[in-house]
Coordinates of C-alpha atoms in Angstrom, one line a residue:
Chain A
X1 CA -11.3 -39.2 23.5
X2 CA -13.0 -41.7 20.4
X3 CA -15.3 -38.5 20.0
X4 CA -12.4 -36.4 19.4
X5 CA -10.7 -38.8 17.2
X6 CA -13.4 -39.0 14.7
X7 CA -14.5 -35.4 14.5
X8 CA -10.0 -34.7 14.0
X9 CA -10.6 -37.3 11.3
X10 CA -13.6 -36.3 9.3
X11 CA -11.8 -32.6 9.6
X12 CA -8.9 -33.9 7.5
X13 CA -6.5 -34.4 10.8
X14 CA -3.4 -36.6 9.2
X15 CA -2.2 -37.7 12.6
X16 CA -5.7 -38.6 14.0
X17 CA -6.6 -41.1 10.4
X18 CA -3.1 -42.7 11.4
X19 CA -4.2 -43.0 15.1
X20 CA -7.7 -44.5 14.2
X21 CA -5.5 -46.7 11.9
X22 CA -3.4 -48.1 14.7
X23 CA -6.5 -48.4 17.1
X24 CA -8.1 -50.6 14.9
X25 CA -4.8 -52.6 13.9
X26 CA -4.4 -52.5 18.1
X27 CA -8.0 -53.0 18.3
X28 CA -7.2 -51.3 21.1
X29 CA -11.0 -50.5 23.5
X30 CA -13.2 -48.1 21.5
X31 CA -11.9 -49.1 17.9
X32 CA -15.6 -50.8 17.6
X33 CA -16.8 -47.1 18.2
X34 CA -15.2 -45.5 16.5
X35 CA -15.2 -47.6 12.8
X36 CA -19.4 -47.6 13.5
X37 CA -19.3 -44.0 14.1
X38 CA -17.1 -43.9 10.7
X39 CA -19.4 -46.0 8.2
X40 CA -22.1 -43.3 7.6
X41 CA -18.8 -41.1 6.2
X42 CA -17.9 -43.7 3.8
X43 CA -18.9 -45.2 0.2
X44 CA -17.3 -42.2 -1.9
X45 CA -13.6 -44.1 -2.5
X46 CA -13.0 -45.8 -5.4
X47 CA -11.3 -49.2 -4.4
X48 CA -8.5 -50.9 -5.7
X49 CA -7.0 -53.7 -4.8
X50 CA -3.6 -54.7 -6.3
X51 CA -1.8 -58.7 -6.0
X52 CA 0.6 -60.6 -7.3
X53 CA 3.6 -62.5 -6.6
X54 CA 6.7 -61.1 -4.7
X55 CA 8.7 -59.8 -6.9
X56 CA 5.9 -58.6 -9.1
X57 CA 6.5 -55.1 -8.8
X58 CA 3.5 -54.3 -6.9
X59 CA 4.8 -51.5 -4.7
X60 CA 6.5 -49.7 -8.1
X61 CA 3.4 -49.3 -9.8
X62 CA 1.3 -48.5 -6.4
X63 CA 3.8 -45.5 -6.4
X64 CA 3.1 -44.7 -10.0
X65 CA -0.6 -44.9 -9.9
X66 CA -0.7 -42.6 -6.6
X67 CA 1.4 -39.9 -8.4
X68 CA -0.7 -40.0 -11.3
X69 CA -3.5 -39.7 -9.4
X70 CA -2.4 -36.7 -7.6
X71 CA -1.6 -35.0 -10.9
X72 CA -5.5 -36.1 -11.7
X73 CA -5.7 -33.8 -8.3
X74 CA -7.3 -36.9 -6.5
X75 CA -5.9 -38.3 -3.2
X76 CA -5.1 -41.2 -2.5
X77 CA -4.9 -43.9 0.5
X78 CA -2.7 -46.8 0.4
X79 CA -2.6 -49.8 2.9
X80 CA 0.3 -52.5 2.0
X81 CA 0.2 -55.5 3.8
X82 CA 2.9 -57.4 4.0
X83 CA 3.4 -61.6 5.8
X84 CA 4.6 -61.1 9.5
X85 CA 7.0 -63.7 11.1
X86 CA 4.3 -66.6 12.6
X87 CA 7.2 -67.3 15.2
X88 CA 7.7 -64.0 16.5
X89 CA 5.0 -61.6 15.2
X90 CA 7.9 -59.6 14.2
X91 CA 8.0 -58.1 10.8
X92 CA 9.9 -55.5 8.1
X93 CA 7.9 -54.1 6.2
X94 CA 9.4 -52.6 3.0
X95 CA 6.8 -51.7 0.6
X96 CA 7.2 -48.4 1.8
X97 CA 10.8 -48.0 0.2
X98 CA 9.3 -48.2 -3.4
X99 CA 7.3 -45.1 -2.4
X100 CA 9.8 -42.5 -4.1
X101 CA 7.2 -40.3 -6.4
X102 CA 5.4 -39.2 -4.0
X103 CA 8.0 -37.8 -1.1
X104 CA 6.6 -35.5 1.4
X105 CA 3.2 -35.4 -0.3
X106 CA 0.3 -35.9 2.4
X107 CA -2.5 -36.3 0.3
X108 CA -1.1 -39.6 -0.4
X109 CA -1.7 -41.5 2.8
X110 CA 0.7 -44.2 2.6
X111 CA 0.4 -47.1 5.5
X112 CA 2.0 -50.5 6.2
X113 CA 0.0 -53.4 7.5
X114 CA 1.5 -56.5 9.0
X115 CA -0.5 -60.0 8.5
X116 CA -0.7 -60.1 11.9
X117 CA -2.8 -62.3 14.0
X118 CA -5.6 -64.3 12.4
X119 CA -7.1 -65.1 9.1
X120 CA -10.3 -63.3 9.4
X121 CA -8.6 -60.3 11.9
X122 CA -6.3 -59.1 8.9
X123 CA -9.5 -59.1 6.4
X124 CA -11.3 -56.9 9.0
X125 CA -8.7 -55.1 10.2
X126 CA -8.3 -53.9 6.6
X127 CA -12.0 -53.5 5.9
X128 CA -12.1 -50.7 8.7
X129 CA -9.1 -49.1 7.5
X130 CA -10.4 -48.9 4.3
X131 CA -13.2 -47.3 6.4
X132 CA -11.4 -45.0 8.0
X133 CA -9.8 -43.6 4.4
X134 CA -12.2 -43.7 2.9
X135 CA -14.0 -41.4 5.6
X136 CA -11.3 -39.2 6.0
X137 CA -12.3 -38.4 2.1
X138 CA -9.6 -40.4 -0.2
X139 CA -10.7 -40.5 -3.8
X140 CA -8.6 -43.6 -4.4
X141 CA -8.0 -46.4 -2.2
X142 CA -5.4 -48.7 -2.7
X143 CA -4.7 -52.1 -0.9
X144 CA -1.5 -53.8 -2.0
X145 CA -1.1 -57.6 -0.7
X146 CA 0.8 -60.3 -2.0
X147 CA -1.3 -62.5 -3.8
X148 CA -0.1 -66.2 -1.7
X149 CA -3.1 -67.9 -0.8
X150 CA -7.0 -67.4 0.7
X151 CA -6.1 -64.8 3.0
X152 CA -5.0 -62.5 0.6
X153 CA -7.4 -63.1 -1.8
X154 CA -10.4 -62.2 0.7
X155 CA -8.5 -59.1 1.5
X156 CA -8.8 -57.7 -2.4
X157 CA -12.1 -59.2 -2.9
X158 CA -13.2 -56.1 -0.8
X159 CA -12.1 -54.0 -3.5
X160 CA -14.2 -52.6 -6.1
X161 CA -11.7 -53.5 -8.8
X162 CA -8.8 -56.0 -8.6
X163 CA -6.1 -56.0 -10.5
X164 CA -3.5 -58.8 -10.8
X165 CA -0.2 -57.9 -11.7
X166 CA 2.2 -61.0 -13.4
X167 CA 6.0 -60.5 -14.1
X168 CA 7.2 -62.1 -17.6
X169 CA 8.6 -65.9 -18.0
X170 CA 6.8 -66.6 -15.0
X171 CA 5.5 -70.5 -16.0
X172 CA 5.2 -71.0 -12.3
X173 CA 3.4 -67.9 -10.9
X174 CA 0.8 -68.5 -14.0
X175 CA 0.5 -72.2 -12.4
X176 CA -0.1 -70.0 -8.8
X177 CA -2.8 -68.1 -10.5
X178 CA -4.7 -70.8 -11.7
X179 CA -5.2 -72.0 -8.5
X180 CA -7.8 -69.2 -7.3
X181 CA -6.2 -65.5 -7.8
X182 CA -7.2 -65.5 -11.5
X183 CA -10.7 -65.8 -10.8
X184 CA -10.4 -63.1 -8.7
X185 CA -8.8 -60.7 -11.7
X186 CA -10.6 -57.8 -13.1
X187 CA -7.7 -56.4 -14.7
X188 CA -4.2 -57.8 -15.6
X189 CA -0.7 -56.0 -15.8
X190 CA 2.2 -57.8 -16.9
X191 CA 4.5 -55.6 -15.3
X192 CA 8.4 -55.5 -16.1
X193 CA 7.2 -55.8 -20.3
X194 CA 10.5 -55.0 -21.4
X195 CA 11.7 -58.6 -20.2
X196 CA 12.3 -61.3 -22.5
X197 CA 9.0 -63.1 -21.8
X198 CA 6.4 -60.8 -21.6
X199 CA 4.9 -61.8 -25.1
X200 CA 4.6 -65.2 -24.1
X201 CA 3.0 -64.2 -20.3
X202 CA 0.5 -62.0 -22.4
X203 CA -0.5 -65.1 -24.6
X204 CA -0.7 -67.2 -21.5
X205 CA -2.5 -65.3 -20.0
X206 CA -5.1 -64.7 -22.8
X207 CA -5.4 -68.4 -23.5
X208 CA -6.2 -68.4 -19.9
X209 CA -9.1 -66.2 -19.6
X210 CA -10.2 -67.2 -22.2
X211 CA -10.3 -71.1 -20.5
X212 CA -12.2 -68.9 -17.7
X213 CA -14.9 -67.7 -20.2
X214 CA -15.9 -71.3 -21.6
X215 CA -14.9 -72.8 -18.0
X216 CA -18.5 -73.4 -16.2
X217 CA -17.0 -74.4 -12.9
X218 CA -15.9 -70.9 -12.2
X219 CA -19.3 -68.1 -12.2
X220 CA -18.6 -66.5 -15.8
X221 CA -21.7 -67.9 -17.8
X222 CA -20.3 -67.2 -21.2
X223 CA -20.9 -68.9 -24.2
X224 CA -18.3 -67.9 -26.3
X225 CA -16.3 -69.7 -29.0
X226 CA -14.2 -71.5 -26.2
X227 CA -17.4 -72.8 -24.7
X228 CA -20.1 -75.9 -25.5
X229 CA -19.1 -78.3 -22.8
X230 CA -21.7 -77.5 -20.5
X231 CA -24.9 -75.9 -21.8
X232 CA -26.0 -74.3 -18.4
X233 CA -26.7 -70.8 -18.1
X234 CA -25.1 -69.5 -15.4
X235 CA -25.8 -65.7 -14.3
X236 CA -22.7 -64.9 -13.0
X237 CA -22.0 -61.0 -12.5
X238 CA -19.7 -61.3 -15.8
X239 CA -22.6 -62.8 -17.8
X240 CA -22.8 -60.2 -20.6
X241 CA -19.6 -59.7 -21.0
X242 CA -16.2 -58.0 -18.5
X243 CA -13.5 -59.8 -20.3
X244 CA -10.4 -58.9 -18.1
X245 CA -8.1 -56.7 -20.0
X246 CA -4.2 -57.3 -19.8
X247 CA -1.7 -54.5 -19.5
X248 CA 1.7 -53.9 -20.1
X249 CA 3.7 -51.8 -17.9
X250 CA 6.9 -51.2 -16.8
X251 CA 6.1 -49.7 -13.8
X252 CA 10.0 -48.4 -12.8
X253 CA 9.6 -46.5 -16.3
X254 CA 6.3 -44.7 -15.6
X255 CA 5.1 -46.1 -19.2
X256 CA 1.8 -48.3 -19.7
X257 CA 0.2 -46.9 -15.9
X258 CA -1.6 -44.6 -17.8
X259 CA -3.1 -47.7 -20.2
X260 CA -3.6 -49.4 -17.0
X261 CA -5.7 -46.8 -14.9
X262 CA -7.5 -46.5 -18.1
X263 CA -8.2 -50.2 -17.7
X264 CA -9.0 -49.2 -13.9
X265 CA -11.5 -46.7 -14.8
X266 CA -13.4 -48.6 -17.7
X267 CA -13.7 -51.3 -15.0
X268 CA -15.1 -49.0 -12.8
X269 CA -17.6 -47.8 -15.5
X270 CA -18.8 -51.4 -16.1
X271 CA -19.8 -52.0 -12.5
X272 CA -21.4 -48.5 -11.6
X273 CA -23.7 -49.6 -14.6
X274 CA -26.3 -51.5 -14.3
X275 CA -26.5 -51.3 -10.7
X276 CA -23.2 -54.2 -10.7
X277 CA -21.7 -51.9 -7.6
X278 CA -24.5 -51.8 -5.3
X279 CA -24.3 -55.7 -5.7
X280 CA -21.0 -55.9 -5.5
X281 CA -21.5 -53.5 -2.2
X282 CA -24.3 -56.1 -0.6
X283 CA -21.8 -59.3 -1.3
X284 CA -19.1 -57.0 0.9
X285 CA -21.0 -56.1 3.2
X286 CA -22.5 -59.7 3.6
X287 CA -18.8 -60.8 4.0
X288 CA -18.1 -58.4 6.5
X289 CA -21.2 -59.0 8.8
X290 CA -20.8 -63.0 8.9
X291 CA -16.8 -62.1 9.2
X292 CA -17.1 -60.3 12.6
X293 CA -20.0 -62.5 13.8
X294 CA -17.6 -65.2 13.4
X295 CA -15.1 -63.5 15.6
X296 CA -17.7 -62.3 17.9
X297 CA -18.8 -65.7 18.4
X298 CA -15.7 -66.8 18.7
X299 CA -14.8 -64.4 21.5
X300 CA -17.9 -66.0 23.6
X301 CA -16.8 -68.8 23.7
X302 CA -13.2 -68.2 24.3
X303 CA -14.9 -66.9 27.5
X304 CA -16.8 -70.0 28.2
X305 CA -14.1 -72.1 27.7
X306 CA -11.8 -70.2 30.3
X307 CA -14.6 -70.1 32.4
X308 CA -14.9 -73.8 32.4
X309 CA -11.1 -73.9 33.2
X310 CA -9.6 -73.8 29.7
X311 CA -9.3 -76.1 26.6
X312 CA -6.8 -78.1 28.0
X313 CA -8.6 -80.1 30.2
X314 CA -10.6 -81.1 27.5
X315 CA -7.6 -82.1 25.1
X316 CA -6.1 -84.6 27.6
X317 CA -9.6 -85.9 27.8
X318 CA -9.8 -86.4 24.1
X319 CA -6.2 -87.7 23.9
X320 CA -7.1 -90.2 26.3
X321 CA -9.9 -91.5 24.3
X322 CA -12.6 -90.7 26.7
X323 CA -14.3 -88.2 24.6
X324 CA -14.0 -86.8 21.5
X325 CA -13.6 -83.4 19.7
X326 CA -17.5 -83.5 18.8
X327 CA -18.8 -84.2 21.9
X328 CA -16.7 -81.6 23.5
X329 CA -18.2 -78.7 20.8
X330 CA -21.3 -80.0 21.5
X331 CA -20.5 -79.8 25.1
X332 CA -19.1 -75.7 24.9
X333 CA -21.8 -75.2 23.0
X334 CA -25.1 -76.7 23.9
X335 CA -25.9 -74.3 26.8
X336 CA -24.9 -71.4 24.3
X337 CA -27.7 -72.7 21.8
X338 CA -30.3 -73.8 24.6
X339 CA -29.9 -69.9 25.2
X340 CA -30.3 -68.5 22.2
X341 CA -33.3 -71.1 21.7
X342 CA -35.0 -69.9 24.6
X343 CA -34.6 -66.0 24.4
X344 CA -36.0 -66.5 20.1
X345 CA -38.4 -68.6 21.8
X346 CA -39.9 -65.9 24.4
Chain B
X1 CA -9.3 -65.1 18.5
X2 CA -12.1 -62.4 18.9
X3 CA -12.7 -58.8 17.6
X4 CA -12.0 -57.2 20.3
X5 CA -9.0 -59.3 22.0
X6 CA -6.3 -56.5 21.7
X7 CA -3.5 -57.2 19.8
X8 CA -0.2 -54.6 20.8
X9 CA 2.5 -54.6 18.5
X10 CA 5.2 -52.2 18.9
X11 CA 6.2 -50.2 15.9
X12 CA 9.3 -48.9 14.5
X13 CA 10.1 -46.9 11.5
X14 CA 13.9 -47.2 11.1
X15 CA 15.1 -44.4 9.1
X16 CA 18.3 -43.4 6.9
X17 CA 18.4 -39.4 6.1
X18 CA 20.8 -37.6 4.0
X19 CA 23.6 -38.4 1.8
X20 CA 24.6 -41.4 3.9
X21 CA 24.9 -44.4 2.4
X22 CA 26.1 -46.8 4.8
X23 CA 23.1 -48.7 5.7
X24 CA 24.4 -52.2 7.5
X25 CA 23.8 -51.1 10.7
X26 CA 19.8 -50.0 9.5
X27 CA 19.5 -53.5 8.1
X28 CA 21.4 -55.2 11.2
X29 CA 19.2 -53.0 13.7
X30 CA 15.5 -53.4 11.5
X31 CA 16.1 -57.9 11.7
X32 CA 16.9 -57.4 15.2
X33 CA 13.8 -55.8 15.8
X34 CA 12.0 -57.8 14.0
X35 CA 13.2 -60.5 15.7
X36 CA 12.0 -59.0 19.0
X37 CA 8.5 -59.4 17.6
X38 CA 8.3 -55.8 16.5
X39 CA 6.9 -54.4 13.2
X40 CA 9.6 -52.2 11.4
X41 CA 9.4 -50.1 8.7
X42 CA 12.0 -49.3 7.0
X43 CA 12.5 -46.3 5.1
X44 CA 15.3 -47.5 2.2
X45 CA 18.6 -45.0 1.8
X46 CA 18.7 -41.2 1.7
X47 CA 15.4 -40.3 2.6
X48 CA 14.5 -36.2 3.2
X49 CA 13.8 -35.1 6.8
X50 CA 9.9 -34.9 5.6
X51 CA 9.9 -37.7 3.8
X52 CA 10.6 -39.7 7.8
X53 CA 8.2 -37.0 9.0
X54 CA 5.9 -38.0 6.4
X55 CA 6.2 -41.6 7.1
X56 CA 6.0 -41.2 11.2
X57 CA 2.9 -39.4 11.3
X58 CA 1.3 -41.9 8.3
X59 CA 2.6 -45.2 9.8
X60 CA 1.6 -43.5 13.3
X61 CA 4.9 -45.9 15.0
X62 CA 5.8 -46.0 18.3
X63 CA 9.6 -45.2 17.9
X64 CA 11.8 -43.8 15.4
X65 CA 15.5 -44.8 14.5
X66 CA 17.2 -42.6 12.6
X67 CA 20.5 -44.0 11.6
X68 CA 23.3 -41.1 10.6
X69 CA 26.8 -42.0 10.4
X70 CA 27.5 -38.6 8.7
X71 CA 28.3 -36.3 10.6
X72 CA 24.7 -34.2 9.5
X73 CA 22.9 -35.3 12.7
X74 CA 22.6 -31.5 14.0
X75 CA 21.2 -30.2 10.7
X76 CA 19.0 -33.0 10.2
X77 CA 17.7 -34.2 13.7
X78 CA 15.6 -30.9 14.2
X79 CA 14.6 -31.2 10.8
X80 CA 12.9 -34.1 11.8
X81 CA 11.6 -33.4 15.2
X82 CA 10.1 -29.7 14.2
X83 CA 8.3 -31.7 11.4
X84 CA 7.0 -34.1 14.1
X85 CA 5.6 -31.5 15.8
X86 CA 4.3 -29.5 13.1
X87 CA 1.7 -32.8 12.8
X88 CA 1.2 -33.1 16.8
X89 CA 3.4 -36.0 16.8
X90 CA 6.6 -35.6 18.6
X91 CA 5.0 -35.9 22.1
X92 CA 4.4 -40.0 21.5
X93 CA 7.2 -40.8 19.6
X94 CA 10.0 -42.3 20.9
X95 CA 13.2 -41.3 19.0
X96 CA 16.6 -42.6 18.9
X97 CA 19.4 -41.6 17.3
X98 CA 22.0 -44.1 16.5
X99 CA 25.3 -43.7 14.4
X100 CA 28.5 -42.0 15.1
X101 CA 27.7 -38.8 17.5
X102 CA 30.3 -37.1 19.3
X103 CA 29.7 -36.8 23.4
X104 CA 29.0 -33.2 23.0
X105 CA 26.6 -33.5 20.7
X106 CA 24.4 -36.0 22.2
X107 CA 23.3 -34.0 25.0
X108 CA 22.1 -31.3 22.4
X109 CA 20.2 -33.9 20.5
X110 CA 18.7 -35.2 23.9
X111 CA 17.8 -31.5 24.6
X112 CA 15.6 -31.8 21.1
X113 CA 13.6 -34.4 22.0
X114 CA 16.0 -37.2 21.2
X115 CA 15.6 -40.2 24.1
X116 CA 18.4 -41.6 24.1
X117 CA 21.9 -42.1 21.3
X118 CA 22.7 -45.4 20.7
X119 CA 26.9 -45.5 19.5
X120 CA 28.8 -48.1 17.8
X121 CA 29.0 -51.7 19.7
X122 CA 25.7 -50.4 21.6
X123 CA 24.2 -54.1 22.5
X124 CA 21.4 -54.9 20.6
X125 CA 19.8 -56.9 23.3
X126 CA 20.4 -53.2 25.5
X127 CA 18.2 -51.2 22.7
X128 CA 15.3 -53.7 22.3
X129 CA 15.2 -53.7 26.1
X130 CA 15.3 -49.6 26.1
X131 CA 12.6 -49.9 23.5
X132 CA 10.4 -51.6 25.7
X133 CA 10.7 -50.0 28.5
X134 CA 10.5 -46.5 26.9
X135 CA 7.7 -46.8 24.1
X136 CA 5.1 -44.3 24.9
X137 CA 2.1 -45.3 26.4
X138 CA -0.8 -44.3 24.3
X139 CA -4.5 -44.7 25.8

């Protein structure tokens, strides 16, 4: 059954990438399978991954950029991941709506993604289907995410370019990007330009980055006219020089995409050099492999705790002072070390 | 929770085709379901037949609502379900039909494919259970 799935896949199947797709959102038995069997298919896509505040006009411009892609006669894949209800796991996902330039056309592979369950499931749960378009043979991936806090932000970190996208007059999203997304920014579009506003986000935002340059706390190691307070030489990966660029589109009006794919591609140009991808690649893959250990782990010893009767039993004991949250990890997890010890040991 | 704990979300794609406008109930019927801890998709106002094909087959849902209060349900329905099975899709799909339908229509619709027609004052509570019971099992 996985066998068939991936060989319907890698043939170009539509329905079996959106089974594969749900299997791994599911990760329903034989998902595992079937994203190993998939990673020798992939590296070709070009990444993209595309935040910003609600509101931001994300899912506009996602529509624009697939459509003029697909006049470039590239395809396209698109996963758009949107917050699910932590109460009931319920969720509407609308991004979908926005998706009007591209009606009825297949080779843009358009797919909603709910946050659902945990923080490190959604990040690998996007990874693989990234995978899994990526294999199928997408030219362009996108993943669209609302840029709200770490979650998010590991999700687009996966992507070979990141684009941030920031609405005009928005004092208090700019005070939301300071606090970690702007770091993450490759590009910038201040989308919606023809808004009152959108001179004074661009100059914000310029003062901004360049703050970033001369900034030594975050990894750019410049030593431009902004800098001098620190005198270390970092080598960050933007040591000689990406200085984010900043778009403006109006995304419902099709004008300034073209500027900003441009801005896309010259990005892309600057990490293929000088061997910046393959890094970028290794950090990825790094992130992916401790990722799923984590969960793995985790797994174990979800098993060893129902095995020793559940976590309950425990909590009582810790809310009744007789032991505390250390001993009882040390507890779970001493004969799970001892074991590991023993088998390096042998 | 661990990699492979498996997490089963049913999902929807609720769906407006054709010149109808009237999209309360859609909106009405997509918080219900999300309320019921399902994951809908919404396809915003008059959508083409392909465009919900499109969106079933790429979304790969569980069931899918198309809400006509037309009258265009016979030209568009089949639309619809011969799209679905142009991409080997109708067989796990669960549709529904809700909206006005006369009785002598519904049992064509059910002949396409169509599980069940859902009327006005239809219970919410009686379509989320329907849902559950009905959404195809896919191992």
């Amino acid at each position: 059954m996985t066998d068939d799935l991936v060989e319907e896949l890698l043939t170009g199947k539509h329905r079996a990438l959106a089974r594969v797709i749900t299997k791994i959102e599911n990760r329903q038995p034989g998902y595992r399978e079937i994203v190993s069997r998939l990673h020798e298919h992939t590296g070709t896509a070009d990444v993209i991954g595309i935040t910003g505040s609600p509101g931001a006009g994300k899912s506009t411009l996602v529509d624009k950029m697939a459509a003029t892609y697909r006049e470039r006669g590239l395809t396209v894949g698109v996963i758009a991941i949107d917050p699910s209800s932590p109460f009931t796991g319920g969720a509407v996902l609308g991004d979908r709506i926005r998706m009007g330039s591209n009606v009825g056309d297949m080779d843009v592979f358009f797919r909603s993604m709910s946050a659902r369950g945990s923080l490190g499931g959604l990040s690998t749960a996007t990874t693989d289907a990234v995978k899994a378009l990526d294999a199928f043979g997408k030219d362009k991936v996108i993943i669209e995410t609302v840029g709200a806090g770490q979650n998010e932000i590991d999700i687009v970190k996966m992507a070979d370019t990141v684009a941030v996208l920031v609405p005009p007059g928005s004092g208090d999203d700019v005070q939301m990007l300071k606090a970690g997304i702007l770091e993450i920014a490759d590009v910038f579009a201040v989308n919606k330009a023809d808004l009152t506003g959108a001179d004074r986000t661009v100059q914000e935002l310029r003062e901004m980055i360049q703050y970033r340059q001369g900034d030594v706390s975050v990894d750019a190691g410049h030593h431009g006219p902004g800098a001098g307070m620190e005198d270390l030489d970092k080598p960050g990966e933007d040591a000689d020089g990406w200085l984010p660029p900043i778009v403006e589109t109006v995304a419902n009006r099709d004008e300034g995409v073209d500027e900003f794919l441009e801005a896309l591609a010259d990005h892309r140009e600057y990490i293929v050099s000088a061997g910046r991808l393959a890094e970028r690649e290794r950090t990825r893959h790094r992130e992916e492999i401790r990722t799923l250990l984590r969960e793995d782990m985790s797994e174990l010893l979800e098993e060893e705790i129902d095995h020793r009767g559940g976590l309950d039993r425990y909590v009582e004991r810790v809310r009744e002072r007789e032991t505390d949250p250390y001993a009882v990890s040390d507890e779970l997890l001493g004969p799970l070390a001892e074991c590991v010890r023993r088998t390096r040991e042998e | 929770m661990g990699a492979d704990q498996e997490q089963r979300t049913v999902r929807c794609l609720v769906a407006k085709v054709g010149l109808d406008g009237h999209d309360r109930g859609a909106h009405v019927i997509s918080r219900a379901f999300r309320d019921a801890g399902f994951e809908v998709i919404y396809s915003g106002l008059h959508r083409a037949p392909e465009e919900i094909v499109q969106a079933t087959v790429q979304e790969d849902v569980d069931v899918l609502g198309i809400s006509i209060l037309s009258g265009a349900h016979d030209t568009l329905v089949p639309k619809i379900i011969d799209g679905l099975e142009e991409y080997d899709a109708s067989g796990d799909t669960l549709v529904l039909v809700g909206g006005i339908i006369p009785d002598e229509d519904e049992e064509q619709l059910k002949e396409l494919g169509v599980a069940e027609v859902f009327g006005p004052g239809a219970p919410m509570q009686e379509m989320i259970d329907f849902v559950r019971e009905n959404v195809p099992d896919r191992r």
